[in-house]
Coordinates of C-alpha atoms in Angstrom, one line a residue:
M1 CA -99.9 3.7 -17.0
S2 CA -101.2 6.6 -14.9
T3 CA -99.9 10.0 -14.5
T4 CA -99.5 9.6 -11.0
D5 CA -96.6 6.8 -11.5
V6 CA -94.2 9.3 -13.3
K7 CA -92.0 10.9 -10.7
S8 CA -91.5 14.4 -11.2
P9 CA -87.8 15.7 -11.2
Q10 CA -86.4 17.0 -7.9
P11 CA -85.5 20.5 -7.7
V12 CA -81.7 21.0 -8.3
A13 CA -79.7 22.4 -5.4
E14 CA -77.8 25.4 -6.0
G15 CA -74.1 24.6 -6.3
F16 CA -74.2 21.1 -7.3
V17 CA -73.3 19.6 -10.6
N18 CA -75.0 16.4 -10.5
P19 CA -77.8 16.3 -8.0
I20 CA -79.0 13.1 -6.4
D21 CA -81.1 11.2 -8.4
G22 CA -81.1 13.9 -11.1
P23 CA -80.7 13.9 -14.5
F24 CA -77.1 14.2 -16.5
I25 CA -75.9 17.6 -16.3
R26 CA -75.0 19.6 -19.3
F27 CA -73.0 22.7 -19.5
P28 CA -73.6 25.5 -19.5
P29 CA -74.7 26.6 -17.1
F30 CA -71.6 26.2 -15.2
P31 CA -71.9 25.5 -11.4
T32 CA -70.7 28.6 -9.2
A33 CA -66.9 28.4 -8.2
P34 CA -66.3 28.0 -4.6
E35 CA -65.7 30.9 -2.5
G36 CA -62.1 32.2 -2.7
T37 CA -61.0 30.2 -5.8
T38 CA -60.4 31.1 -9.5
V39 CA -60.9 29.0 -12.1
M40 CA -58.4 29.5 -14.9
S41 CA -59.4 29.4 -18.6
F42 CA -58.2 27.0 -21.0
K43 CA -56.5 29.4 -22.9
N44 CA -54.2 30.4 -20.1
F45 CA -53.4 27.1 -18.9
Q46 CA -49.9 25.9 -19.5
E47 CA -48.6 22.0 -19.3
R48 CA -46.0 21.6 -17.0
G49 CA -45.2 18.0 -18.1
I50 CA -43.4 15.5 -16.0
C51 CA -39.9 16.2 -14.2
V52 CA -37.1 14.1 -15.4
E53 CA -35.4 14.2 -12.1
P54 CA -37.2 12.2 -9.2
G55 CA -38.9 13.9 -6.2
P56 CA -38.6 12.9 -2.7
E57 CA -38.4 9.2 -2.0
E58 CA -37.7 8.6 -5.8
A59 CA -41.3 9.5 -6.6
E60 CA -42.6 10.7 -10.2
V61 CA -43.6 14.4 -9.8
D62 CA -44.7 16.8 -12.5
G63 CA -43.3 20.4 -13.2
L64 CA -44.6 21.9 -9.8
G65 CA -43.3 18.9 -7.6
I66 CA -46.7 17.4 -7.2
P67 CA -46.7 13.6 -7.3
T68 CA -48.5 11.7 -10.1
V69 CA -51.4 9.5 -9.7
P70 CA -51.3 5.9 -11.5
L71 CA -54.8 5.5 -13.5
R72 CA -57.1 2.9 -12.4
V73 CA -56.8 1.2 -16.0
R74 CA -53.0 0.7 -17.3
H75 CA -52.5 1.3 -21.0
E76 CA -49.7 0.2 -23.3
T77 CA -48.4 3.8 -23.4
D78 CA -48.0 4.3 -19.8
Q79 CA -44.4 4.3 -18.8
C80 CA -42.6 6.1 -16.0
K81 CA -41.1 9.2 -17.5
T82 CA -38.7 10.3 -14.4
N83 CA -35.3 8.7 -14.2
T84 CA -36.1 6.9 -10.8
K85 CA -33.6 4.4 -9.3
R86 CA -36.2 1.6 -10.0
K87 CA -36.1 2.7 -13.7
R88 CA -32.3 2.9 -14.1
Q89 CA -32.1 -0.7 -12.7
A90 CA -34.6 -2.0 -14.9
E91 CA -32.8 -0.5 -18.0
D92 CA -29.2 -1.4 -16.9
A93 CA -30.5 -5.0 -16.3
K94 CA -31.9 -5.1 -20.1
V95 CA -28.6 -3.8 -21.3
R96 CA -26.6 -6.3 -19.4
K97 CA -29.2 -9.4 -20.3
K98 CA -28.7 -8.2 -24.3
G99 CA -25.0 -7.8 -23.8
G100 CA -24.6 -11.1 -22.1
K101 CA -23.6 -9.6 -18.6
P102 CA -25.3 -10.8 -15.5
S103 CA -28.3 -8.6 -14.7
Q104 CA -27.0 -8.0 -11.5
R105 CA -24.9 -4.9 -10.9
L106 CA -21.5 -5.0 -9.9
W107 CA -20.6 -3.8 -6.5
W108 CA -18.9 -0.8 -7.3
E109 CA -21.7 0.4 -9.4
Q110 CA -23.9 0.0 -6.5
W111 CA -21.5 2.3 -4.5
E112 CA -21.3 4.8 -7.1
D113 CA -25.2 5.4 -6.6
G114 CA -24.8 6.9 -3.0
E115 CA -21.4 7.9 -2.9
A116 CA -21.8 11.6 -3.7
I117 CA -23.7 11.7 -0.4
R118 CA -21.4 10.2 2.0
F119 CA -19.1 12.1 4.2
S120 CA -16.8 11.8 7.0
I121 CA -18.5 13.1 10.0
G122 CA -16.7 11.6 12.9
F123 CA -13.5 13.6 12.9
N124 CA -12.6 16.8 14.8
P125 CA -11.3 19.3 12.0
H126 CA -8.9 20.7 14.9
S127 CA -7.8 17.4 15.9
S128 CA -4.4 15.9 14.6
R129 CA -4.0 14.6 11.1
F130 CA -3.2 11.4 12.6
E131 CA -6.7 11.3 14.5
R132 CA -8.7 12.7 11.3
I133 CA -7.6 9.9 9.2
H134 CA -8.3 7.0 11.8
A135 CA -12.1 8.6 12.1
A136 CA -12.3 8.8 8.3
A137 CA -11.2 5.4 7.6
V138 CA -13.9 4.0 10.3
D139 CA -16.6 6.3 8.6
F140 CA -15.5 4.9 5.2
T141 CA -15.8 1.1 6.3
N142 CA -19.0 1.5 8.4
G143 CA -22.4 2.1 6.7
R144 CA -21.4 0.3 3.4
T145 CA -22.4 -2.8 1.9
W146 CA -19.0 -5.0 1.2
P147 CA -19.7 -7.8 -1.2
V148 CA -18.9 -11.4 0.0
N149 CA -19.1 -13.3 -3.3
F150 CA -15.5 -13.4 -3.5
A151 CA -12.6 -16.0 -3.0
S152 CA -10.1 -16.1 -0.2
E153 CA -7.6 -13.4 -0.4
S154 CA -9.5 -11.5 -3.0
G155 CA -12.0 -8.8 -3.1
P156 CA -12.6 -5.2 -1.9
R157 CA -12.7 -5.9 2.0
F158 CA -9.5 -7.9 1.7
I159 CA -7.7 -5.1 -0.5
W160 CA -9.1 -2.3 1.9
D161 CA -7.7 -4.3 5.2
K162 CA -4.3 -4.7 3.6
F163 CA -4.4 -1.0 2.5
Q164 CA -5.1 0.2 6.0
R165 CA -2.2 -2.0 7.2
Y166 CA 0.0 -0.4 4.3
I167 CA -0.4 3.1 5.2
G168 CA -0.2 2.6 9.2
L169 CA -4.1 2.2 9.9
P170 CA -4.6 -1.3 11.4
E171 CA -8.0 -2.9 11.4
G172 CA -9.8 -2.1 14.6
S173 CA -7.6 0.8 15.3
P174 CA -9.8 3.2 17.8
T175 CA -11.1 6.5 16.7
P176 CA -11.0 9.7 18.9
Q177 CA -14.7 9.1 19.9
E178 CA -13.6 5.3 21.3
K179 CA -10.9 6.7 23.1
K180 CA -13.1 9.3 24.9
K181 CA -15.3 6.4 25.9
A182 CA -12.3 4.3 27.1
Q183 CA -11.0 7.4 29.0
A184 CA -14.4 7.9 30.6
K185 CA -14.4 4.0 31.5
K186 CA -11.3 4.5 33.0
D187 CA -12.6 7.5 35.4
E188 CA -15.2 5.3 36.2
D189 CA -13.3 2.7 37.4
D190 CA -11.0 5.1 39.3
D191 CA -14.2 6.1 41.4
I192 CA -14.7 2.4 42.5
S193 CA -14.2 2.2 46.2
D194 CA -11.2 0.2 47.9
D195 CA -13.8 -2.2 49.3
D196 CA -14.8 -3.0 45.8
M197 CA -11.0 -3.3 44.5
D198 CA -10.5 -5.8 47.5
D199 CA -13.6 -8.1 46.3
E200 CA -12.4 -8.2 42.7
D201 CA -9.0 -9.0 43.9
E202 CA -10.4 -12.1 45.9
G203 CA -12.2 -13.2 43.2
A204 CA -9.3 -13.1 40.7
G205 CA -7.4 -15.5 42.8
N206 CA -3.6 -15.1 42.2
A207 CA -4.0 -12.7 39.4
G208 CA -2.7 -9.4 40.6
P209 CA -3.7 -5.8 39.8
S210 CA -3.2 -4.5 36.2
A211 CA -0.2 -2.1 35.2
S212 CA -2.9 0.6 34.3
M213 CA -4.2 0.6 38.0
T214 CA -1.0 0.5 39.9
G215 CA 1.6 2.0 37.3
I216 CA 3.8 -0.9 38.0
I217 CA 5.0 -3.1 34.8
T218 CA 5.7 -6.8 35.3
D219 CA 8.2 -8.9 33.9
Q220 CA 5.5 -11.0 32.3
Q221 CA 3.9 -7.7 30.7
L222 CA 7.0 -6.3 29.4
P223 CA 7.5 -8.1 26.1
A224 CA 3.7 -7.2 25.1
L225 CA 4.0 -3.8 26.0
A226 CA 7.2 -3.4 23.9
A227 CA 5.6 -5.2 21.2
N228 CA 2.7 -2.4 21.0
N229 CA 4.9 0.3 21.6
K230 CA 7.1 -0.8 18.2
A231 CA 4.0 -1.5 16.4
A232 CA 2.4 2.1 17.2
A233 CA 5.7 3.6 16.0
T234 CA 5.8 1.7 13.0
N235 CA 2.1 2.8 12.2
E236 CA 3.0 6.2 12.9
E237 CA 6.2 6.0 10.3
K238 CA 4.0 4.5 7.8
L239 CA 1.2 7.2 8.1
V240 CA 3.8 10.0 8.0
T241 CA 5.2 8.6 4.7
F242 CA 1.5 8.5 3.4
F243 CA 1.1 12.4 4.4
N244 CA 4.6 13.2 2.9
S245 CA 3.7 11.9 -0.5
P246 CA 0.1 10.2 -1.1
E247 CA 0.8 10.1 -4.7
T248 CA 3.8 8.0 -4.5
S249 CA 2.4 5.6 -1.7
I250 CA -0.4 5.0 -4.0
K251 CA 2.0 4.1 -6.6
V252 CA 4.0 1.9 -4.9
F253 CA 1.1 0.0 -3.3
M254 CA -0.6 -0.6 -6.8
S255 CA 2.8 -1.9 -8.2
S256 CA 5.4 -3.2 -6.5
Y257 CA 4.2 -3.7 -3.1
A258 CA 0.9 -5.4 -4.4
R259 CA 3.4 -7.7 -6.4
A260 CA 5.7 -8.6 -3.7
K261 CA 2.7 -9.7 -1.6
G262 CA 1.0 -11.3 -4.2
Y263 CA -2.0 -9.5 -4.4
I264 CA -1.8 -9.3 -8.3
W265 CA -2.1 -13.1 -8.7
A266 CA -5.8 -12.9 -8.5
D267 CA -7.6 -11.4 -11.4
A268 CA -10.3 -9.9 -9.0
N269 CA -7.7 -7.9 -7.2
L270 CA -6.7 -6.1 -10.4
E271 CA -9.7 -4.3 -10.5
C272 CA -10.5 -4.0 -6.9
I273 CA -7.3 -2.2 -6.0
P274 CA -7.7 0.8 -8.0
R275 CA -11.7 1.1 -7.3
I276 CA -11.1 0.9 -3.5
L277 CA -8.1 3.6 -3.6
G278 CA -10.5 5.8 -5.9
F279 CA -13.3 5.7 -3.6
F280 CA -11.2 6.5 -0.5
V281 CA -9.2 9.2 -2.0
N282 CA -12.6 10.8 -3.2
F283 CA -14.1 10.0 0.2
L284 CA -11.2 11.8 2.0
L285 CA -11.4 15.0 -0.6
R286 CA -15.1 15.4 -0.2
S287 CA -15.2 15.4 3.5
K288 CA -12.0 18.0 3.8
V289 CA -10.4 15.2 6.2
L290 CA -6.8 16.4 4.8
P291 CA -6.9 20.0 3.4
E292 CA -3.0 20.0 3.8
I293 CA -2.2 17.5 1.4
E294 CA -5.4 18.0 -1.0
R295 CA -3.4 18.8 -4.0
N296 CA -1.3 15.7 -3.5
L297 CA -4.3 13.6 -3.3
R298 CA -6.1 14.9 -6.2
R299 CA -2.9 14.1 -8.5
S300 CA -3.2 10.7 -7.3
L301 CA -6.5 10.3 -9.0
D302 CA -4.9 10.3 -12.5
V303 CA -2.4 7.4 -11.3
I304 CA -5.7 5.5 -10.0
A305 CA -7.5 6.2 -13.4
A306 CA -4.4 4.7 -15.4
A307 CA -4.4 1.6 -13.0
L308 CA -8.0 0.9 -13.7
I309 CA -6.9 0.2 -17.6
E310 CA -3.4 -1.2 -17.0
L311 CA -3.6 -3.6 -14.0
P312 CA -6.3 -5.5 -15.7
N313 CA -4.4 -5.4 -18.8
T314 CA -1.1 -6.8 -17.3
A315 CA -3.2 -10.1 -16.8
A316 CA -4.4 -9.9 -20.4
I317 CA -1.0 -9.4 -21.6
A318 CA 0.5 -12.4 -19.9
K319 CA -2.1 -14.5 -21.0
A320 CA -2.0 -13.7 -24.9
T321 CA 1.8 -13.2 -24.8
P322 CA 3.8 -14.5 -27.0
D323 CA 1.5 -13.9 -29.7
K324 CA 1.0 -16.0 -32.5
L325 CA 3.6 -14.4 -34.6
S326 CA 6.2 -15.0 -32.0
L327 CA 5.2 -18.8 -31.5
A328 CA 5.4 -19.1 -35.2
C329 CA 9.2 -17.4 -35.2
S330 CA 10.1 -19.7 -32.4
A331 CA 8.8 -22.8 -34.3
C332 CA 10.8 -21.9 -37.3
W333 CA 14.2 -21.0 -35.6
G334 CA 13.7 -22.9 -32.4
K335 CA 13.5 -22.0 -29.0
K336 CA 16.3 -19.6 -27.9
A337 CA 15.3 -18.7 -24.2
D338 CA 17.1 -20.4 -21.2
G339 CA 14.6 -23.1 -19.9
Y340 CA 13.0 -26.5 -20.5
S341 CA 12.4 -27.9 -23.8
M342 CA 10.8 -30.8 -25.1
V343 CA 12.9 -33.9 -25.9
V344 CA 11.7 -36.8 -28.1
I345 CA 13.6 -40.1 -27.2
D346 CA 13.5 -43.0 -30.2
T347 CA 11.9 -46.1 -28.3
P348 CA 12.4 -49.6 -30.1
K349 CA 9.7 -50.7 -32.2
E350 CA 9.2 -54.2 -30.8
S351 CA 7.8 -54.1 -27.5
G352 CA 9.2 -57.5 -26.8
A353 CA 12.9 -56.9 -27.1
R354 CA 14.5 -56.0 -23.7
P355 CA 17.7 -54.0 -23.8
S356 CA 19.1 -56.5 -21.3
D357 CA 18.5 -59.7 -23.7
T358 CA 21.5 -58.0 -25.7
S359 CA 23.5 -56.0 -23.5
D360 CA 24.4 -58.9 -21.0
P361 CA 27.3 -61.0 -22.2
Q362 CA 27.0 -63.5 -19.7
A363 CA 23.3 -64.0 -20.7
E364 CA 24.4 -64.7 -24.2
K365 CA 27.1 -67.1 -23.2
E366 CA 24.6 -69.3 -21.1
E367 CA 22.1 -69.2 -24.1
K368 CA 24.7 -70.6 -26.3
A369 CA 25.5 -73.5 -23.7
G370 CA 22.1 -74.6 -23.4
G371 CA 21.4 -75.0 -27.0
D372 CA 17.7 -75.1 -28.1
E373 CA 16.8 -76.0 -24.7
K374 CA 15.9 -72.7 -22.6
Q375 CA 15.3 -72.6 -19.0
D376 CA 12.5 -70.0 -17.6
T377 CA 14.2 -68.6 -14.7
T378 CA 11.6 -65.7 -14.4
P379 CA 9.5 -65.8 -11.3
K380 CA 5.7 -65.9 -11.5
N381 CA 4.0 -62.8 -12.0
P382 CA 7.1 -60.4 -12.1
W383 CA 7.0 -56.7 -12.1
G384 CA 6.9 -55.5 -15.5
S385 CA 5.7 -58.7 -17.1
T386 CA 3.8 -58.9 -20.3
N387 CA 2.5 -62.4 -20.4
N388 CA -1.3 -63.0 -19.9
D389 CA -1.0 -63.7 -16.2
S390 CA -3.6 -61.8 -14.1
G391 CA -2.1 -59.2 -11.6
A392 CA 0.9 -58.8 -13.3
W393 CA 2.3 -55.0 -13.7
G394 CA 2.4 -53.7 -17.0
N395 CA -0.2 -55.7 -18.8
S396 CA -1.1 -54.5 -22.2
A397 CA -4.5 -53.5 -23.0
Q398 CA -5.4 -56.2 -25.1
D399 CA -4.6 -58.9 -22.4
S400 CA -6.5 -56.8 -19.7
D401 CA -10.2 -57.8 -19.4
D402 CA -11.1 -54.5 -17.9
G403 CA -8.6 -52.4 -19.6
N404 CA -7.5 -51.0 -16.1
A405 CA -3.8 -52.4 -16.4
W406 CA -1.6 -49.7 -14.7
G407 CA 0.5 -47.5 -17.2
I408 CA -1.9 -48.7 -20.3
I409 CA -4.2 -46.0 -21.7
P410 CA -7.5 -47.6 -22.5
E411 CA -8.9 -46.9 -26.0
S412 CA -12.0 -45.1 -24.9
L413 CA -9.6 -42.4 -23.5
E414 CA -7.4 -42.0 -26.7
A415 CA -9.7 -39.6 -28.4
D416 CA -9.9 -37.3 -25.3
L417 CA -6.4 -37.2 -24.6
S418 CA -5.6 -36.2 -28.4
S419 CA -6.9 -32.8 -27.7
W420 CA -4.0 -32.6 -25.2
T421 CA -1.2 -34.1 -27.0
N422 CA -2.2 -32.9 -30.6
I423 CA -0.7 -29.3 -30.0
K424 CA -1.0 -27.2 -33.0
Q425 CA 2.2 -24.9 -33.9
E426 CA 2.2 -21.7 -35.6
N427 CA 3.4 -21.4 -38.7
L428 CA 4.8 -18.5 -40.6
L429 CA 3.0 -19.3 -43.7
D430 CA -0.6 -18.5 -41.9
F431 CA 0.6 -14.8 -41.6
L432 CA 2.7 -14.0 -44.6
G433 CA 1.6 -16.8 -47.1
P434 CA 4.3 -18.4 -49.3
T435 CA 7.1 -15.9 -47.8
A436 CA 10.9 -16.1 -48.3
L437 CA 11.5 -14.9 -44.6
P438 CA 12.9 -18.3 -43.5
L439 CA 15.5 -18.0 -46.5
T440 CA 16.4 -14.5 -46.3
H441 CA 16.6 -13.9 -42.3
T442 CA 17.9 -15.7 -39.5
T443 CA 18.3 -15.1 -35.6
G444 CA 20.7 -12.6 -34.4
I445 CA 21.1 -11.3 -30.7
V446 CA 19.2 -13.1 -28.0
E447 CA 18.7 -10.8 -24.9
R448 CA 16.9 -11.3 -21.7
S449 CA 15.8 -8.1 -20.0
M450 CA 13.3 -5.6 -19.0
R451 CA 12.1 -3.1 -21.5
Q452 CA 9.8 0.0 -21.4
I453 CA 7.2 0.8 -24.1
K454 CA 8.2 3.9 -25.8
S455 CA 5.9 4.3 -28.6
V456 CA 3.4 2.1 -30.6
S457 CA 2.8 2.4 -34.4
G458 CA 0.4 0.7 -36.6
P459 CA 0.9 -0.9 -39.8
S460 CA 2.3 1.1 -42.5
P461 CA -0.5 1.8 -45.2
N462 CA 2.0 2.8 -48.0
P463 CA 5.8 1.3 -47.2
P464 CA 8.3 2.2 -49.3
K465 CA 8.9 -0.2 -52.2
S466 CA 12.1 -2.5 -52.5
A467 CA 14.5 -1.6 -55.0
A468 CA 14.3 -4.2 -58.1
Q469 CA 16.9 -6.7 -58.7
G470 CA 19.5 -6.7 -61.0
E471 CA 18.8 -8.7 -64.5
G472 CA 19.3 -12.5 -64.4
I473 CA 19.0 -12.5 -60.3
F474 CA 16.3 -14.5 -58.9
E475 CA 17.6 -14.9 -55.2
P476 CA 15.0 -14.1 -52.5
D477 CA 14.7 -10.6 -51.6
A478 CA 15.3 -9.7 -48.2
D479 CA 14.2 -5.9 -48.6
A480 CA 11.0 -7.0 -50.2
V481 CA 10.5 -9.3 -46.9
E482 CA 11.0 -6.4 -44.6
V483 CA 8.8 -4.1 -46.6
E484 CA 5.8 -6.9 -46.3
L485 CA 6.6 -7.2 -42.4
D486 CA 6.2 -3.2 -42.3
R487 CA 3.0 -3.4 -44.1
Q488 CA 1.2 -6.3 -42.0
F489 CA 2.5 -5.9 -38.3
T490 CA 2.3 -3.3 -35.5
K491 CA 5.8 -2.2 -34.4
V492 CA 6.4 -1.5 -30.7
V493 CA 9.5 0.4 -29.6
L494 CA 11.0 -0.6 -26.6
S495 CA 13.8 1.1 -24.7
P496 CA 16.0 -0.6 -21.7
M497 CA 14.6 -0.5 -18.2
I498 CA 17.7 -0.9 -16.1
D499 CA 17.2 -1.9 -12.4
W500 CA 13.7 -1.7 -12.5
D501 CA 13.0 -3.3 -9.3
G502 CA 16.0 -1.9 -7.1
G503 CA 17.7 -5.0 -7.5
E504 CA 15.0 -7.6 -5.8
S505 CA 15.0 -9.2 -9.3
P506 CA 18.7 -9.8 -10.4
V507 CA 17.7 -11.7 -13.5
Y508 CA 16.2 -8.8 -15.1
S509 CA 17.8 -5.9 -13.4
K510 CA 20.5 -5.6 -16.3
P511 CA 20.5 -7.0 -19.7
T512 CA 21.9 -10.4 -20.3
I513 CA 23.0 -12.0 -23.6
L514 CA 22.4 -15.7 -23.8
E515 CA 24.5 -18.4 -25.3
T516 CA 22.1 -19.0 -28.1
S517 CA 22.8 -15.2 -29.3
Q518 CA 24.8 -14.6 -32.9
G519 CA 26.3 -11.2 -33.7
P520 CA 28.3 -8.5 -32.1
V521 CA 27.5 -6.9 -28.8
V522 CA 29.1 -3.9 -27.2
Q523 CA 30.9 -5.2 -24.1
A524 CA 31.2 -3.0 -20.8
G525 CA 34.5 -1.1 -20.7
T526 CA 35.0 -1.2 -24.5
P527 CA 35.5 2.0 -26.6
E528 CA 32.8 3.3 -28.7
V529 CA 32.3 1.8 -32.3
A530 CA 32.7 4.5 -35.0
E531 CA 29.5 5.5 -37.1
G532 CA 28.9 3.3 -40.2
T533 CA 30.2 0.2 -38.8
T534 CA 28.5 -2.9 -40.3
P535 CA 27.1 -4.6 -39.0
K536 CA 26.4 -2.4 -36.0
P537 CA 27.2 -3.8 -32.5
H538 CA 24.3 -4.3 -30.4
D539 CA 24.5 -2.2 -27.0
P540 CA 21.8 -3.7 -24.6
L541 CA 22.0 -0.9 -22.0
K542 CA 21.3 1.8 -24.6
D543 CA 19.9 0.6 -28.0
E544 CA 16.0 0.3 -28.5
I545 CA 14.3 -2.5 -30.1
T546 CA 11.4 -2.9 -32.2
I547 CA 9.0 -5.9 -31.7
L548 CA 6.2 -6.8 -34.5
V549 CA 2.7 -7.5 -33.1
E550 CA 0.4 -9.4 -35.1
T551 CA -3.2 -8.7 -33.7
K552 CA -5.3 -5.5 -33.0
E553 CA -6.4 -7.2 -29.6
H554 CA -2.8 -7.4 -28.4
V555 CA -2.2 -3.8 -29.5
S556 CA -5.0 -2.5 -27.6
L557 CA -3.4 -4.0 -24.3
L558 CA -0.3 -2.1 -24.7
R559 CA 0.0 1.4 -23.3
E560 CA 3.2 3.8 -23.6
G561 CA 5.1 3.4 -20.0
M562 CA 4.0 -0.1 -19.5
A563 CA 7.1 -2.5 -19.3
I564 CA 7.5 -6.1 -20.5
G565 CA 10.2 -8.5 -19.2
G566 CA 11.3 -11.5 -21.4
T567 CA 13.6 -13.0 -23.9
W568 CA 13.9 -10.9 -27.2
V569 CA 15.2 -12.4 -30.4
Q570 CA 16.4 -10.3 -33.3
L571 CA 15.9 -10.9 -36.9
V572 CA 18.9 -10.2 -39.1
R573 CA 19.7 -10.8 -42.8
Q574 CA 21.4 -13.4 -44.0
G575 CA 24.5 -12.4 -46.0
E576 CA 24.7 -9.6 -48.1
G577 CA 22.1 -10.5 -50.3
A578 CA 21.7 -10.0 -54.1
K579 CA 23.2 -6.6 -55.4
K580 CA 20.4 -4.3 -56.5
K581 CA 20.2 -2.3 -59.8
K582 CA 20.9 1.3 -59.1
K583 CA 18.4 3.8 -60.3
G584 CA 20.2 7.0 -60.5
K585 CA 22.5 8.7 -57.6
S586 CA 20.9 9.0 -54.1
K587 CA 22.1 11.2 -51.1
S588 CA 21.0 9.3 -48.5
K589 CA 21.6 5.5 -47.8
K590 CA 18.6 3.7 -46.7
S591 CA 18.9 2.1 -43.4
I592 CA 18.1 -1.5 -42.7
P593 CA 15.4 -2.1 -40.5
S594 CA 16.1 -4.3 -37.3
Y595 CA 12.9 -6.3 -36.2
W596 CA 12.8 -8.4 -33.0
Y597 CA 10.1 -10.9 -31.9
L598 CA 9.5 -12.2 -28.0
D599 CA 10.6 -15.6 -27.7
E600 CA 9.7 -15.8 -23.7
L601 CA 7.4 -13.7 -21.3
A602 CA 8.3 -13.2 -17.8
I603 CA 6.9 -10.0 -16.5
V604 CA 4.5 -7.2 -17.4
T605 CA 4.3 -4.0 -15.2
P606 CA 2.2 -1.0 -15.2
S607 CA 3.5 2.4 -16.3
F608 CA 3.4 3.8 -12.9
W609 CA 5.7 1.1 -11.5
T610 CA 7.3 2.5 -8.5
V611 CA 9.6 0.9 -5.7
V612 CA 10.3 1.9 -2.2
T613 CA 13.6 3.8 -2.1

């Protein structure tokens, strides 16, 4: 190779780091910094890091607010460090999938993302409170994604429409802006010339001019106008009631009104009711729509927070009550509540024997007169025949080829129906083991009433021991049985709730002692019983009762202030029992506990139950 073939390196241009077609540059020397810029040394550099909160348009930015740039080659350690909406949704979907929940977020979770920046902008602060709440209701409805995957008569939009009517905001009510547009349109109509009016009248045929144009109301228009005026007056009264006490109005809607209208019978509504009302009240407070009643509106948020827990719990209590302990007691001592009960009728063992064969004296006389010869007087293919003739009603399964005889269950379906007919009854032995409870106790007072939860106390870890029996006494110990009940079960104290619904439900307005009850009861108008009377008469209007609850799941559903209506049965000792062995003198006499169980459940109400006065 000659020396002429070797290319000499081109001179390096000043200011360029990597010259074109030049060798790889090594530093130093360093290139000259552009004019007007300062290069920071490494020792003075401070790392800013990535911001946790996202920047504009949910972008990942650094500490200076500069958006980050993704690398061309993705690494395993590359992950979004900013709490963007997309990242939150992905993490929430993983958590839901792991917990067995649907990956899609619920409707109220989606609303919460942008609820803090939603305000009502369609009202005039100097207008009346009636116009302000009308405009706020329209702003609350518009611009919001309403879920549509709910059944009929349920869901957020259904509850919202019903609440608007309840407080006097009918659906489609005009806002102040719409009223102005309507007034402007009316002014335009007034500017129409007489010639145009004549043309319109000719085209309308027999239809005369409207009342708005002439100011004259015809007889045909009078009923509709009167109905509109009445509806407007009614809505105004409802709004005044809401303005006077928003907290009470919301209590009534979520309790007695929702029950009377049937909203609570759909499980979806039990969660939608408090959530919709919570969003609307916060929307009013955030937008300063009604500053004159802001304090009362804020108090209603506490009621709504309680409704989020208690309304779904009312349905859960109704489905899980009576609990297994109460069912076991009912199986042991029988059903005490008034209602339907199962009756087993003894049927003859021989299917061929008919009652008419032995109950008709005339038939027996004819049979004796005929001797051994019997006349067949039955028609062919009679109803209820058991012979092998095809087409007869009531053929047995063995006689029918296809097993489709009326009233006969094919053998192939007997296994499937056994799960319906073989109902397992609860037994006290499953909870107490070989207990003497059926021997030491029986049922006493049977009361049908509405009662409110006063307190809930768990099982006693160290209950007082029962006194020892005397020598030679081996009778079942009622005291020991009661100690065991105190140790195993939760006690719920219930107080009477008289006239709980203003007389709408007379059955539970006042306590009723049923005919299956046993024991003394305080009657109305009788003098008070002296202290120390044994057994103490039960006063259904004043006395509290203590029921036993067997599982933690049931206890977690109960909250103080909630009310339960049903039939309550008292457990009382049988007789005096065996005498105890005295262990010294005692100044105080131990009281005998009185436990009850729930025989039948009818009503469950939340703690904020309120009726219209």
